């Protein structure tokens, strides 16, 4: 049942909704003012029944409203204000009873005064607040709000008011906060409050009851709309605590929110509608279902006569959407928009009446109602802002969940995806997976609104069909989002996969799993990893655009042309769109040069490893198109940098080493200023990290960044343009004014020493590579600049091969200095190593350091500079040992052979001392050779 409509019908729906909003009749409070007991509203009745059916002494519908107040709080004036508030709103002093089986509500006399409990506390009082919020109300005795004031200091208090949800809803809190501020000011100043009495909730309940007979048409509509809908089946966890809630959040980059809003504007939808569409998409990915119902909060607050009303005026709107046909997300937004408009036109029909009309079909065998999943957009919580005081809202969480599963978007200065669930519905691992995938989904649709549902992050449900067995096994892998074997009878047999995470399993690891499960003839010759599965406009896999597929027309556009020109300029040959980079004579250095040319020319993130993985001009151009979309959606909004004492400038934060340095600084609580290219700034922005846009070629920007910092960790490097590296260091040391300066150098600065055992700071030996000589030049510039003015100590930390669980470091393992070993093992080829005595050496291999250990060593130099050169090593590994580890971890059948020739990448036989930073380098659990290699090959 599609809810897609033509443009004319969409306009008609919008006109109807606006007309309904203008003409909906809301009687004024004076129209039906009554005295004595009143019926419950339908929303109250639903809550009351839940309370009766639930456990005794439940606090699941308590509403804590807490605010931290700084300044001179007048507790007596607060008590007077609260007493006045309860006097003005009968609903805040109402008891609930039952007569002849039917519930009713009845206001009680206003208490004089309302008690305010005052307690002193040394800490933040979190336990006291939680305890107070968890104390249940007795609905039969009344729901007068409870007041607790925690005194942290003479002018530091937390005020918490606890209400029952049967008395208030979200908009009611805004009214209460506003009125309390006015009543507090009047009480403090000793003047009477002359505000007119607000509308009373009991009158609203009476009017709703009187109009119940007018809902027949609306009930008929809902019966048709929800015909055949059934409660969603969710997995059951082993947790017997049925209603205990788990709140899980995953942060979002700020640009995601603006991109989602822009997406809504383009499709005449609100941020709420776009978020609801994302919730439908996430639920579809999680369950595989295409006919879904998600509940939304509706409201009866319409018209000026309802202003100032305190009470429960919400209604659950069941929004039903058809997700069949693998629609693009933009299409889903339009379906959800139309379904939501349809639901809002009939929002006056109480949800419990809808359930009654639908009968047993609206509940499953366990009695679960139709709506098990909800969605909402949450903004900054309301705070009690009293005059003369500075206020900040305090979140007090309760343990009960109202629904089995809720999706949320936190629209605050710290945007995040939210998943709240009952522990009986989802276990811990599933809940964590769901919130991560929901956050990733929001980011994905913000970056590419036209993405189809099948291409979204989230648990991919197994599909029926007669696909190749390798395709089914790949889809079943928990780290694989999509997989296809497009030509089962082709020779060679190829499989294509899209991973859920960039640091997921390698192609060799996936192929090893297939070898363990399938007959030899069913194992693909290769598993090709893709950023995204190419699809036709109808949503099917576009096999013509898969690498290695039959020739298709060359891509066009300025980026495709730039890629072709760059291939030709670097490789000296004009390539076809599907020519292989390596077949054209490319290698790692030319890949870096090609990436730099495209990156500088197009202003898009690209590195040599991207080139070597894409391999063809068509694939590189497609990747650049994706990056352009991501860049447009993910560019962080400009914000002024803060001046924070102790700020550390970090260059290279988007790389493997730099990312670990940022983590280590965060663990130490150090404020950070991270230098990043504009296209990559969103990768390093976060709590405690300010971003300054720039790179090593922007010398003025480097000088300004260094001058603004109190310490510097310089970890960035071009690798292939030594003149840029040296010029950048000259600019930075010239602008260095204060604090320590740590430079992440390389053992390549030693060149080829005469002694196989190299002491820290030993003289270099020729020949030196251009890269190693540039490192030496940078160290010299740093040493010459140190010791002048307020400059602190200078430390050059020389590192060897860096390994660690990071995508860039994994790529270095696969394609860098050790790539010859990795690629041979991954593809089952013989691994040829230099044998004993070759070139007059006994041989062994190379030094290495764990990225986390290197980060500890580098950051340790901020407080305890080495005033010179220090080495950072975790150990030395012999080539046979590394080859054996790779063969085992990759499930390879490669043989290790020994020859009399030495490949240039393996021509290394020096050992390095690392004494000066030994404490920081001491290995921690998981930093041994086997563990780090396992983390990079899993």
CSV table of C-alpha atoms in Angstrom, one decimal, residues 125 254 517 864:
chain,number,residue,atom,x,y,z
A,125,UNK,CA,23.2,15.0,44.6
A,254,UNK,CA,26.6,19.1,13.6
A,517,UNK,CA,32.6,-23.1,4.0
A,864,UNK,CA,58.8,15.8,30.2
